[in-house]
JSON list of C-alpha atoms in Angstrom, two decimals:
[
{"chain": "A", "resi": 62, "resn": "MET", "atom": "CA", "xyz": [90.59, 106.54, 109.79]},
{"chain": "A", "resi": 63, "resn": "THR", "atom": "CA", "xyz": [94.22, 105.91, 108.91]},
{"chain": "A", "resi": 64, "resn": "GLU", "atom": "CA", "xyz": [96.28, 104.83, 111.88]},
{"chain": "A", "resi": 65, "resn": "PRO", "atom": "CA", "xyz": [99.27, 107.01, 112.73]},
{"chain": "A", "resi": 66, "resn": "VAL", "atom": "CA", "xyz": [102.68, 106.02, 111.48]},
{"chain": "A", "resi": 67, "resn": "ASP", "atom": "CA", "xyz": [104.74, 104.07, 113.98]},
{"chain": "A", "resi": 68, "resn": "SER", "atom": "CA", "xyz": [107.79, 105.71, 115.47]},
{"chain": "A", "resi": 69, "resn": "GLU", "atom": "CA", "xyz": [110.16, 103.55, 113.38]},
{"chain": "A", "resi": 70, "resn": "PHE", "atom": "CA", "xyz": [108.86, 105.28, 110.26]},
{"chain": "A", "resi": 71, "resn": "GLU", "atom": "CA", "xyz": [109.90, 108.80, 111.08]},
{"chain": "A", "resi": 72, "resn": "VAL", "atom": "CA", "xyz": [108.97, 110.98, 108.15]},
{"chain": "A", "resi": 73, "resn": "ARG", "atom": "CA", "xyz": [111.96, 112.15, 106.16]},
{"chain": "A", "resi": 74, "resn": "GLU", "atom": "CA", "xyz": [111.78, 115.15, 103.92]},
{"chain": "A", "resi": 75, "resn": "ASP", "atom": "CA", "xyz": [113.14, 113.14, 100.99]},
{"chain": "A", "resi": 76, "resn": "GLY", "atom": "CA", "xyz": [110.89, 110.12, 101.61]},
{"chain": "A", "resi": 77, "resn": "PRO", "atom": "CA", "xyz": [107.25, 109.06, 101.52]},
{"chain": "A", "resi": 78, "resn": "PRO", "atom": "CA", "xyz": [104.81, 111.16, 103.55]},
{"chain": "A", "resi": 79, "resn": "ALA", "atom": "CA", "xyz": [103.32, 109.86, 106.79]},
{"chain": "A", "resi": 80, "resn": "GLY", "atom": "CA", "xyz": [99.95, 108.98, 105.30]},
{"chain": "A", "resi": 81, "resn": "LEU", "atom": "CA", "xyz": [101.57, 106.85, 102.60]},
{"chain": "A", "resi": 82, "resn": "TRP", "atom": "CA", "xyz": [103.65, 104.92, 105.15]},
{"chain": "A", "resi": 83, "resn": "ALA", "atom": "CA", "xyz": [100.48, 104.11, 107.09]},
{"chain": "A", "resi": 84, "resn": "LYS", "atom": "CA", "xyz": [98.71, 103.05, 103.89]},
{"chain": "A", "resi": 85, "resn": "MET", "atom": "CA", "xyz": [101.56, 100.78, 102.78]},
{"chain": "A", "resi": 86, "resn": "LYS", "atom": "CA", "xyz": [101.90, 99.21, 106.21]},
{"chain": "A", "resi": 87, "resn": "ALA", "atom": "CA", "xyz": [98.16, 98.48, 106.32]},
{"chain": "A", "resi": 88, "resn": "ASP", "atom": "CA", "xyz": [98.27, 96.96, 102.80]},
{"chain": "A", "resi": 89, "resn": "PRO", "atom": "CA", "xyz": [101.85, 95.78, 102.12]},
{"chain": "A", "resi": 90, "resn": "GLU", "atom": "CA", "xyz": [100.89, 93.56, 99.17]},
{"chain": "A", "resi": 91, "resn": "TYR", "atom": "CA", "xyz": [99.92, 96.66, 97.20]},
{"chain": "A", "resi": 92, "resn": "ALA", "atom": "CA", "xyz": [102.61, 98.95, 98.58]},
{"chain": "A", "resi": 93, "resn": "PRO", "atom": "CA", "xyz": [104.15, 99.65, 95.13]},
{"chain": "A", "resi": 94, "resn": "GLU", "atom": "CA", "xyz": [100.77, 100.63, 93.70]},
{"chain": "A", "resi": 95, "resn": "HIS", "atom": "CA", "xyz": [100.02, 102.93, 96.65]},
{"chain": "A", "resi": 96, "resn": "LEU", "atom": "CA", "xyz": [103.46, 104.52, 96.31]},
{"chain": "A", "resi": 97, "resn": "ALA", "atom": "CA", "xyz": [103.11, 105.04, 92.55]},
{"chain": "A", "resi": 98, "resn": "LEU", "atom": "CA", "xyz": [99.70, 106.69, 92.92]},
{"chain": "A", "resi": 99, "resn": "GLU", "atom": "CA", "xyz": [100.88, 108.97, 95.70]},
{"chain": "A", "resi": 100, "resn": "ALA", "atom": "CA", "xyz": [104.10, 109.86, 93.88]},
{"chain": "A", "resi": 101, "resn": "VAL", "atom": "CA", "xyz": [102.32, 110.97, 90.72]},
{"chain": "A", "resi": 102, "resn": "THR", "atom": "CA", "xyz": [99.84, 113.07, 92.70]},
{"chain": "A", "resi": 103, "resn": "ARG", "atom": "CA", "xyz": [102.36, 114.68, 95.05]},
{"chain": "A", "resi": 104, "resn": "LEU", "atom": "CA", "xyz": [105.57, 114.71, 93.05]},
{"chain": "A", "resi": 105, "resn": "GLY", "atom": "CA", "xyz": [104.36, 115.20, 89.48]},
{"chain": "A", "resi": 106, "resn": "PRO", "atom": "CA", "xyz": [103.83, 118.99, 89.65]},
{"chain": "A", "resi": 107, "resn": "ARG", "atom": "CA", "xyz": [106.94, 119.39, 91.79]},
{"chain": "A", "resi": 108, "resn": "MET", "atom": "CA", "xyz": [109.11, 117.55, 89.27]},
{"chain": "A", "resi": 109, "resn": "ALA", "atom": "CA", "xyz": [107.85, 119.78, 86.46]},
{"chain": "A", "resi": 110, "resn": "ALA", "atom": "CA", "xyz": [108.98, 122.80, 88.51]},
{"chain": "A", "resi": 111, "resn": "GLU", "atom": "CA", "xyz": [112.32, 121.12, 89.27]},
{"chain": "A", "resi": 112, "resn": "LEU", "atom": "CA", "xyz": [112.88, 120.57, 85.57]},
{"chain": "A", "resi": 113, "resn": "GLU", "atom": "CA", "xyz": [112.25, 124.23, 84.80]},
{"chain": "A", "resi": 114, "resn": "LYS", "atom": "CA", "xyz": [114.76, 125.18, 87.48]},
{"chain": "A", "resi": 115, "resn": "LEU", "atom": "CA", "xyz": [117.33, 122.82, 85.97]},
{"chain": "A", "resi": 116, "resn": "LYS", "atom": "CA", "xyz": [116.74, 124.27, 82.52]},
{"chain": "A", "resi": 117, "resn": "GLY", "atom": "CA", "xyz": [117.24, 127.77, 83.92]},
{"chain": "A", "resi": 118, "resn": "GLN", "atom": "CA", "xyz": [120.58, 126.71, 85.39]},
{"chain": "A", "resi": 119, "resn": "ASN", "atom": "CA", "xyz": [121.64, 125.14, 82.07]},
{"chain": "A", "resi": 120, "resn": "PRO", "atom": "CA", "xyz": [120.25, 127.36, 79.30]},
{"chain": "A", "resi": 121, "resn": "GLY", "atom": "CA", "xyz": [120.26, 125.72, 75.91]},
{"chain": "A", "resi": 122, "resn": "ALA", "atom": "CA", "xyz": [121.04, 122.24, 77.20]},
{"chain": "A", "resi": 123, "resn": "PRO", "atom": "CA", "xyz": [119.34, 119.57, 75.03]},
{"chain": "A", "resi": 124, "resn": "PRO", "atom": "CA", "xyz": [116.99, 117.03, 76.65]},
{"chain": "A", "resi": 125, "resn": "ASP", "atom": "CA", "xyz": [119.56, 114.23, 76.57]},
{"chain": "A", "resi": 126, "resn": "ALA", "atom": "CA", "xyz": [122.10, 116.34, 78.45]},
{"chain": "A", "resi": 127, "resn": "LEU", "atom": "CA", "xyz": [119.46, 117.30, 81.02]},
{"chain": "A", "resi": 128, "resn": "ALA", "atom": "CA", "xyz": [118.51, 113.63, 81.37]},
{"chain": "A", "resi": 129, "resn": "ASP", "atom": "CA", "xyz": [122.11, 112.76, 82.23]},
{"chain": "A", "resi": 130, "resn": "MET", "atom": "CA", "xyz": [122.11, 115.48, 84.90]},
{"chain": "A", "resi": 131, "resn": "ILE", "atom": "CA", "xyz": [118.83, 114.19, 86.35]},
{"chain": "A", "resi": 132, "resn": "VAL", "atom": "CA", "xyz": [120.04, 110.60, 86.57]},
{"chain": "A", "resi": 133, "resn": "TYR", "atom": "CA", "xyz": [123.36, 111.71, 88.08]},
{"chain": "A", "resi": 134, "resn": "ARG", "atom": "CA", "xyz": [121.54, 113.74, 90.74]},
{"chain": "A", "resi": 135, "resn": "TYR", "atom": "CA", "xyz": [119.26, 110.93, 91.84]},
{"chain": "A", "resi": 136, "resn": "VAL", "atom": "CA", "xyz": [121.90, 108.21, 91.69]},
{"chain": "A", "resi": 137, "resn": "ASN", "atom": "CA", "xyz": [123.91, 110.27, 94.17]},
{"chain": "A", "resi": 138, "resn": "GLN", "atom": "CA", "xyz": [120.87, 110.79, 96.38]},
{"chain": "A", "resi": 139, "resn": "SER", "atom": "CA", "xyz": [120.04, 107.09, 96.37]},
{"chain": "A", "resi": 140, "resn": "ARG", "atom": "CA", "xyz": [123.63, 106.18, 97.27]},
{"chain": "A", "resi": 141, "resn": "LEU", "atom": "CA", "xyz": [123.50, 108.51, 100.25]},
{"chain": "A", "resi": 142, "resn": "SER", "atom": "CA", "xyz": [120.24, 106.94, 101.39]},
{"chain": "A", "resi": 143, "resn": "GLY", "atom": "CA", "xyz": [121.77, 103.48, 101.32]},
{"chain": "A", "resi": 144, "resn": "ALA", "atom": "CA", "xyz": [124.95, 104.56, 103.11]},
{"chain": "A", "resi": 145, "resn": "VAL", "atom": "CA", "xyz": [123.08, 106.34, 105.89]},
{"chain": "A", "resi": 146, "resn": "SER", "atom": "CA", "xyz": [120.62, 103.58, 106.78]},
{"chain": "A", "resi": 147, "resn": "GLY", "atom": "CA", "xyz": [122.70, 100.60, 105.72]},
{"chain": "A", "resi": 148, "resn": "ALA", "atom": "CA", "xyz": [123.71, 99.53, 109.21]},
{"chain": "A", "resi": 149, "resn": "VAL", "atom": "CA", "xyz": [120.35, 99.73, 110.97]},
{"chain": "A", "resi": 150, "resn": "PRO", "atom": "CA", "xyz": [117.96, 96.81, 111.66]},
{"chain": "A", "resi": 151, "resn": "LEU", "atom": "CA", "xyz": [114.81, 95.70, 109.87]},
{"chain": "A", "resi": 152, "resn": "ALA", "atom": "CA", "xyz": [112.79, 98.90, 110.36]},
{"chain": "A", "resi": 153, "resn": "GLY", "atom": "CA", "xyz": [115.73, 100.80, 108.89]},
{"chain": "A", "resi": 154, "resn": "ALA", "atom": "CA", "xyz": [115.75, 98.47, 105.88]},
{"chain": "A", "resi": 155, "resn": "VAL", "atom": "CA", "xyz": [112.08, 99.20, 105.28]},
{"chain": "A", "resi": 156, "resn": "LEU", "atom": "CA", "xyz": [112.74, 102.92, 105.61]},
{"chain": "A", "resi": 157, "resn": "ASP", "atom": "CA", "xyz": [115.71, 102.68, 103.25]},
{"chain": "A", "resi": 158, "resn": "VAL", "atom": "CA", "xyz": [113.90, 100.91, 100.43]},
{"chain": "A", "resi": 159, "resn": "GLY", "atom": "CA", "xyz": [110.85, 103.15, 100.88]},
{"chain": "A", "resi": 160, "resn": "VAL", "atom": "CA", "xyz": [112.95, 106.29, 100.59]},
{"chain": "A", "resi": 161, "resn": "LEU", "atom": "CA", "xyz": [114.81, 104.75, 97.65]},
{"chain": "A", "resi": 162, "resn": "ALA", "atom": "CA", "xyz": [111.59, 103.92, 95.78]},
{"chain": "A", "resi": 163, "resn": "TRP", "atom": "CA", "xyz": [110.33, 107.47, 96.45]},
{"chain": "A", "resi": 164, "resn": "THR", "atom": "CA", "xyz": [113.63, 108.96, 95.21]},
{"chain": "A", "resi": 165, "resn": "GLN", "atom": "CA", "xyz": [113.47, 106.83, 92.08]},
{"chain": "A", "resi": 166, "resn": "ALA", "atom": "CA", "xyz": [109.89, 107.97, 91.45]},
{"chain": "A", "resi": 167, "resn": "ARG", "atom": "CA", "xyz": [111.11, 111.57, 91.57]},
{"chain": "A", "resi": 168, "resn": "MET", "atom": "CA", "xyz": [113.74, 110.77, 88.97]},
{"chain": "A", "resi": 169, "resn": "VAL", "atom": "CA", "xyz": [111.34, 108.96, 86.63]},
{"chain": "A", "resi": 170, "resn": "LEU", "atom": "CA", "xyz": [108.75, 111.74, 86.78]},
{"chain": "A", "resi": 171, "resn": "MET", "atom": "CA", "xyz": [111.38, 114.40, 86.13]},
{"chain": "A", "resi": 172, "resn": "LEU", "atom": "CA", "xyz": [112.70, 112.40, 83.15]},
{"chain": "A", "resi": 173, "resn": "ALA", "atom": "CA", "xyz": [109.15, 112.09, 81.85]},
{"chain": "A", "resi": 174, "resn": "ALA", "atom": "CA", "xyz": [108.72, 115.86, 82.03]},
{"chain": "A", "resi": 175, "resn": "ASN", "atom": "CA", "xyz": [112.09, 116.34, 80.36]},
{"chain": "A", "resi": 176, "resn": "TYR", "atom": "CA", "xyz": [110.92, 114.40, 77.31]},
{"chain": "A", "resi": 177, "resn": "GLY", "atom": "CA", "xyz": [107.48, 116.00, 77.13]},
{"chain": "A", "resi": 178, "resn": "ALA", "atom": "CA", "xyz": [105.31, 113.51, 79.07]},
{"chain": "A", "resi": 179, "resn": "HIS", "atom": "CA", "xyz": [103.11, 115.14, 81.72]},
{"chain": "A", "resi": 180, "resn": "PRO", "atom": "CA", "xyz": [104.59, 114.05, 85.08]},
{"chain": "A", "resi": 181, "resn": "ALA", "atom": "CA", "xyz": [101.25, 114.31, 86.91]},
{"chain": "A", "resi": 182, "resn": "HIS", "atom": "CA", "xyz": [99.23, 112.28, 84.40]},
{"chain": "A", "resi": 183, "resn": "PRO", "atom": "CA", "xyz": [97.76, 109.05, 85.84]},
{"chain": "A", "resi": 184, "resn": "ASP", "atom": "CA", "xyz": [99.60, 107.06, 83.16]},
{"chain": "A", "resi": 185, "resn": "ARG", "atom": "CA", "xyz": [102.86, 107.90, 84.92]},
{"chain": "A", "resi": 186, "resn": "ALA", "atom": "CA", "xyz": [101.82, 105.60, 87.78]},
{"chain": "A", "resi": 187, "resn": "VAL", "atom": "CA", "xyz": [101.49, 102.81, 85.22]},
{"chain": "A", "resi": 188, "resn": "ASP", "atom": "CA", "xyz": [104.91, 103.71, 83.82]},
{"chain": "A", "resi": 189, "resn": "LEU", "atom": "CA", "xyz": [106.47, 103.56, 87.28]},
{"chain": "A", "resi": 190, "resn": "LEU", "atom": "CA", "xyz": [105.17, 100.06, 87.96]},
{"chain": "A", "resi": 191, "resn": "VAL", "atom": "CA", "xyz": [106.26, 98.72, 84.57]},
{"chain": "A", "resi": 192, "resn": "LEU", "atom": "CA", "xyz": [109.66, 100.43, 84.59]},
{"chain": "A", "resi": 193, "resn": "GLN", "atom": "CA", "xyz": [110.36, 99.16, 88.10]},
{"chain": "A", "resi": 194, "resn": "GLY", "atom": "CA", "xyz": [109.43, 95.61, 87.17]},
{"chain": "A", "resi": 195, "resn": "ILE", "atom": "CA", "xyz": [106.38, 95.27, 89.40]},
{"chain": "A", "resi": 196, "resn": "HIS", "atom": "CA", "xyz": [104.20, 94.46, 86.39]},
{"chain": "A", "resi": 197, "resn": "LYS", "atom": "CA", "xyz": [105.30, 93.30, 82.96]},
{"chain": "A", "resi": 198, "resn": "TYR", "atom": "CA", "xyz": [102.41, 94.78, 81.01]},
{"chain": "A", "resi": 199, "resn": "THR", "atom": "CA", "xyz": [100.67, 98.14, 81.20]},
{"chain": "A", "resi": 200, "resn": "GLN", "atom": "CA", "xyz": [97.22, 96.56, 81.38]},
{"chain": "A", "resi": 201, "resn": "THR", "atom": "CA", "xyz": [98.08, 94.48, 84.45]},
{"chain": "A", "resi": 202, "resn": "ALA", "atom": "CA", "xyz": [99.59, 97.59, 86.04]},
{"chain": "A", "resi": 203, "resn": "ARG", "atom": "CA", "xyz": [96.38, 99.52, 85.38]},
{"chain": "A", "resi": 204, "resn": "THR", "atom": "CA", "xyz": [94.34, 96.71, 86.92]},
{"chain": "A", "resi": 205, "resn": "ALA", "atom": "CA", "xyz": [96.55, 96.58, 90.00]},
{"chain": "A", "resi": 206, "resn": "LEU", "atom": "CA", "xyz": [96.28, 100.34, 90.46]},
{"chain": "A", "resi": 207, "resn": "ALA", "atom": "CA", "xyz": [92.51, 100.12, 90.25]},
{"chain": "A", "resi": 208, "resn": "VAL", "atom": "CA", "xyz": [92.54, 97.31, 92.81]},
{"chain": "A", "resi": 209, "resn": "ALA", "atom": "CA", "xyz": [94.77, 99.36, 95.12]},
{"chain": "A", "resi": 210, "resn": "ARG", "atom": "CA", "xyz": [92.37, 102.30, 94.89]},
{"chain": "A", "resi": 211, "resn": "GLY", "atom": "CA", "xyz": [89.45, 100.01, 95.66]},
{"chain": "A", "resi": 212, "resn": "ARG", "atom": "CA", "xyz": [91.22, 98.38, 98.59]},
{"chain": "A", "resi": 213, "resn": "GLU", "atom": "CA", "xyz": [91.97, 101.81, 100.00]},
{"chain": "A", "resi": 214, "resn": "ARG", "atom": "CA", "xyz": [88.27, 102.63, 100.01]},
{"chain": "A", "resi": 215, "resn": "ILE", "atom": "CA", "xyz": [87.29, 99.23, 101.40]},
{"chain": "A", "resi": 216, "resn": "GLU", "atom": "CA", "xyz": [89.93, 99.31, 104.16]},
{"chain": "A", "resi": 217, "resn": "ALA", "atom": "CA", "xyz": [88.47, 102.55, 105.45]},
{"chain": "A", "resi": 218, "resn": "LEU", "atom": "CA", "xyz": [85.18, 100.75, 106.10]},
{"chain": "A", "resi": 219, "resn": "LEU", "atom": "CA", "xyz": [86.58, 97.60, 107.70]},
{"chain": "A", "resi": 220, "resn": "PRO", "atom": "CA", "xyz": [87.80, 97.22, 111.27]},
{"chain": "A", "resi": 221, "resn": "ALA", "atom": "CA", "xyz": [91.56, 97.60, 111.54]},
{"chain": "A", "resi": 222, "resn": "GLN", "atom": "CA", "xyz": [93.48, 94.34, 111.54]},
{"chain": "A", "resi": 223, "resn": "ARG", "atom": "CA", "xyz": [96.77, 94.27, 113.38]},
{"chain": "A", "resi": 224, "resn": "PRO", "atom": "CA", "xyz": [98.92, 91.33, 112.26]},
{"chain": "A", "resi": 225, "resn": "GLU", "atom": "CA", "xyz": [102.24, 90.70, 113.93]},
{"chain": "A", "resi": 226, "resn": "THR", "atom": "CA", "xyz": [104.45, 93.74, 113.32]},
{"chain": "A", "resi": 227, "resn": "ARG", "atom": "CA", "xyz": [107.59, 91.95, 112.17]},
{"chain": "A", "resi": 228, "resn": "ASN", "atom": "CA", "xyz": [105.73, 89.97, 109.51]},
{"chain": "A", "resi": 229, "resn": "VAL", "atom": "CA", "xyz": [104.22, 93.18, 108.17]},
{"chain": "A", "resi": 230, "resn": "LEU", "atom": "CA", "xyz": [107.62, 94.86, 108.05]},
{"chain": "A", "resi": 231, "resn": "VAL", "atom": "CA", "xyz": [109.19, 91.94, 106.20]},
{"chain": "A", "resi": 232, "resn": "ARG", "atom": "CA", "xyz": [106.41, 91.85, 103.61]},
{"chain": "A", "resi": 233, "resn": "LEU", "atom": "CA", "xyz": [106.58, 95.61, 103.17]},
{"chain": "A", "resi": 234, "resn": "ALA", "atom": "CA", "xyz": [110.38, 95.56, 102.84]},
{"chain": "A", "resi": 235, "resn": "LEU", "atom": "CA", "xyz": [110.26, 92.84, 100.19]},
{"chain": "A", "resi": 236, "resn": "LYS", "atom": "CA", "xyz": [107.61, 94.63, 98.15]},
{"chain": "A", "resi": 237, "resn": "LEU", "atom": "CA", "xyz": [109.38, 97.99, 98.28]},
{"chain": "A", "resi": 238, "resn": "ALA", "atom": "CA", "xyz": [112.74, 96.38, 97.54]},
{"chain": "A", "resi": 239, "resn": "GLN", "atom": "CA", "xyz": [111.21, 94.73, 94.48]},
{"chain": "A", "resi": 240, "resn": "MET", "atom": "CA", "xyz": [109.96, 98.13, 93.37]},
{"chain": "A", "resi": 241, "resn": "ALA", "atom": "CA", "xyz": [113.32, 99.79, 93.94]},
{"chain": "A", "resi": 242, "resn": "GLY", "atom": "CA", "xyz": [115.21, 97.05, 92.11]},
{"chain": "A", "resi": 243, "resn": "VAL", "atom": "CA", "xyz": [117.15, 95.96, 95.20]},
{"chain": "A", "resi": 244, "resn": "ARG", "atom": "CA", "xyz": [117.61, 92.32, 96.18]},
{"chain": "A", "resi": 245, "resn": "ALA", "atom": "CA", "xyz": [115.99, 92.58, 99.59]},
{"chain": "A", "resi": 246, "resn": "VAL", "atom": "CA", "xyz": [117.37, 89.33, 100.98]},
{"chain": "A", "resi": 247, "resn": "LYS", "atom": "CA", "xyz": [120.97, 90.24, 100.19]},
{"chain": "A", "resi": 248, "resn": "LYS", "atom": "CA", "xyz": [120.44, 93.75, 101.49]},
{"chain": "A", "resi": 249, "resn": "MET", "atom": "CA", "xyz": [119.08, 92.54, 104.81]},
{"chain": "A", "resi": 250, "resn": "ALA", "atom": "CA", "xyz": [121.70, 89.81, 105.16]},
{"chain": "A", "resi": 251, "resn": "ALA", "atom": "CA", "xyz": [124.40, 92.41, 104.58]},
{"chain": "A", "resi": 252, "resn": "LYS", "atom": "CA", "xyz": [123.22, 94.19, 107.71]},
{"chain": "A", "resi": 253, "resn": "LEU", "atom": "CA", "xyz": [124.65, 91.33, 109.75]},
{"chain": "A", "resi": 254, "resn": "ILE", "atom": "CA", "xyz": [128.18, 92.33, 108.65]},
{"chain": "A", "resi": 255, "resn": "PRO", "atom": "CA", "xyz": [129.21, 95.56, 110.43]},
{"chain": "A", "resi": 256, "resn": "GLY", "atom": "CA", "xyz": [130.53, 98.17, 108.01]},
{"chain": "A", "resi": 257, "resn": "ALA", "atom": "CA", "xyz": [129.91, 96.11, 104.88]},
{"chain": "A", "resi": 258, "resn": "ALA", "atom": "CA", "xyz": [126.21, 96.92, 105.02]},
{"chain": "A", "resi": 259, "resn": "ILE", "atom": "CA", "xyz": [126.89, 100.63, 104.66]},
{"chain": "A", "resi": 260, "resn": "VAL", "atom": "CA", "xyz": [128.96, 100.12, 101.51]},
{"chain": "A", "resi": 261, "resn": "LEU", "atom": "CA", "xyz": [126.63, 97.55, 99.97]},
{"chain": "A", "resi": 262, "resn": "GLY", "atom": "CA", "xyz": [123.59, 99.71, 100.69]},
{"chain": "A", "resi": 263, "resn": "GLY", "atom": "CA", "xyz": [124.94, 102.72, 98.83]},
{"chain": "A", "resi": 264, "resn": "VAL", "atom": "CA", "xyz": [126.30, 100.71, 95.90]},
{"chain": "A", "resi": 265, "resn": "ALA", "atom": "CA", "xyz": [123.12, 98.66, 95.46]},
{"chain": "A", "resi": 266, "resn": "ASN", "atom": "CA", "xyz": [120.90, 101.72, 95.62]},
{"chain": "A", "resi": 267, "resn": "GLY", "atom": "CA", "xyz": [123.00, 103.66, 93.11]},
{"chain": "A", "resi": 268, "resn": "LYS", "atom": "CA", "xyz": [123.20, 100.77, 90.68]},
{"chain": "A", "resi": 269, "resn": "ALA", "atom": "CA", "xyz": [119.45, 100.13, 90.81]},
{"chain": "A", "resi": 270, "resn": "THR", "atom": "CA", "xyz": [118.68, 103.82, 90.31]},
{"chain": "A", "resi": 271, "resn": "ARG", "atom": "CA", "xyz": [121.05, 104.18, 87.36]},
{"chain": "A", "resi": 272, "resn": "ALA", "atom": "CA", "xyz": [119.52, 101.14, 85.66]},
{"chain": "A", "resi": 273, "resn": "LEU", "atom": "CA", "xyz": [116.02, 102.53, 86.20]},
{"chain": "A", "resi": 274, "resn": "GLY", "atom": "CA", "xyz": [117.09, 105.89, 84.79]},
{"chain": "A", "resi": 275, "resn": "GLY", "atom": "CA", "xyz": [118.31, 104.19, 81.62]},
{"chain": "A", "resi": 276, "resn": "ARG", "atom": "CA", "xyz": [115.01, 102.38, 81.19]},
{"chain": "A", "resi": 277, "resn": "ALA", "atom": "CA", "xyz": [113.04, 105.58, 81.77]},
{"chain": "A", "resi": 278, "resn": "ILE", "atom": "CA", "xyz": [115.08, 107.48, 79.20]},
{"chain": "A", "resi": 279, "resn": "GLY", "atom": "CA", "xyz": [114.48, 104.66, 76.72]},
{"chain": "A", "resi": 280, "resn": "LEU", "atom": "CA", "xyz": [110.73, 104.89, 77.35]},
{"chain": "A", "resi": 281, "resn": "TYR", "atom": "CA", "xyz": [110.30, 108.66, 77.19]},
{"chain": "A", "resi": 282, "resn": "ARG", "atom": "CA", "xyz": [112.90, 109.72, 74.63]},
{"chain": "A", "resi": 283, "resn": "ARG", "atom": "CA", "xyz": [111.40, 110.36, 71.24]},
{"chain": "A", "resi": 284, "resn": "PRO", "atom": "CA", "xyz": [114.21, 110.26, 68.69]},
{"chain": "A", "resi": 285, "resn": "PRO", "atom": "CA", "xyz": [113.70, 112.34, 65.55]},
{"chain": "A", "resi": 286, "resn": "MET", "atom": "CA", "xyz": [112.38, 110.36, 62.62]},
{"chain": "A", "resi": 287, "resn": "PRO", "atom": "CA", "xyz": [115.16, 109.45, 60.20]},
{"chain": "A", "resi": 288, "resn": "PRO", "atom": "CA", "xyz": [114.95, 111.30, 56.89]},
{"chain": "A", "resi": 289, "resn": "HIS", "atom": "CA", "xyz": [113.19, 109.42, 54.15]},
{"chain": "A", "resi": 290, "resn": "PRO", "atom": "CA", "xyz": [115.61, 107.97, 51.62]},
{"chain": "A", "resi": 291, "resn": "PRO", "atom": "CA", "xyz": [115.40, 109.69, 48.23]},
{"chain": "A", "resi": 292, "resn": "LEU", "atom": "CA", "xyz": [112.87, 108.06, 45.99]},
{"chain": "A", "resi": 293, "resn": "PRO", "atom": "CA", "xyz": [114.33, 106.43, 42.91]},
{"chain": "A", "resi": 294, "resn": "HIS", "atom": "CA", "xyz": [113.80, 108.36, 39.69]},
{"chain": "A", "resi": 295, "resn": "ALA", "atom": "CA", "xyz": [110.73, 107.11, 37.97]},
{"chain": "A", "resi": 296, "resn": "HIS", "atom": "CA", "xyz": [111.27, 105.72, 34.54]},
{"chain": "A", "resi": 297, "resn": "VAL", "atom": "CA", "xyz": [108.75, 107.43, 32.33]},
{"chain": "A", "resi": 298, "resn": "PRO", "atom": "CA", "xyz": [107.82, 105.02, 29.56]},
{"chain": "A", "resi": 299, "resn": "ARG", "atom": "CA", "xyz": [108.52, 106.31, 26.10]},
{"chain": "A", "resi": 300, "resn": "GLN", "atom": "CA", "xyz": [105.29, 106.86, 24.29]},
{"chain": "A", "resi": 301, "resn": "LEU", "atom": "CA", "xyz": [104.96, 105.30, 20.92]},
{"chain": "A", "resi": 302, "resn": "PRO", "atom": "CA", "xyz": [103.61, 107.33, 18.02]},
{"chain": "A", "resi": 303, "resn": "PRO", "atom": "CA", "xyz": [99.96, 106.75, 17.18]},
{"chain": "A", "resi": 304, "resn": "GLY", "atom": "CA", "xyz": [99.38, 103.62, 15.19]},
{"chain": "A", "resi": 305, "resn": "ALA", "atom": "CA", "xyz": [102.80, 102.13, 15.96]}
]
């Protein structure tokens, strides 16, 4: 059975669910893969509904305009996440980057839906890992996701191991920060400077989310094919009279 989430990982409505926190803490090396799988399953259908709501609020808006609105929304949300938890200790850093990675997954899946890619399709988990720089190639991302699924099944059969809590938190923070595009070391060091951590947290989160949004738009946008250039007029050879 999955162990309950520790008190430092209080479930936030805008962040990963309790079961995912427990899964990532038990297997921090594959935290990004666990998060991507859970996000596609839980958030994919929800992001399709969110997109329809946004379209209803902005009738006639083209996909590129909607994409700008989506990125703007989630950049602001990620900035708020960094500002709120920027001054708290290590557990808060883990919570921050986990919520940030979850927020970014929402954005990517909504952008995918905006450009016609099914947000709940398993390939979106692959997209998340590649877009967020966890894996360079889609095939290695697919392999890692398969490994994460297998480890989840194996872990359920093995006795629970309880390594030292701080080491687990550090490993989990680094993995999630890598996924969210945040330099974890700088982010944690900033927490030693009162006040500065709050500013740096919000700025770093917003910058990472905006960059990810640009990459996602580049992946999912399908520009119209340019018109074919007019074919040159064929030169019909002049036929010679018979016997010439």
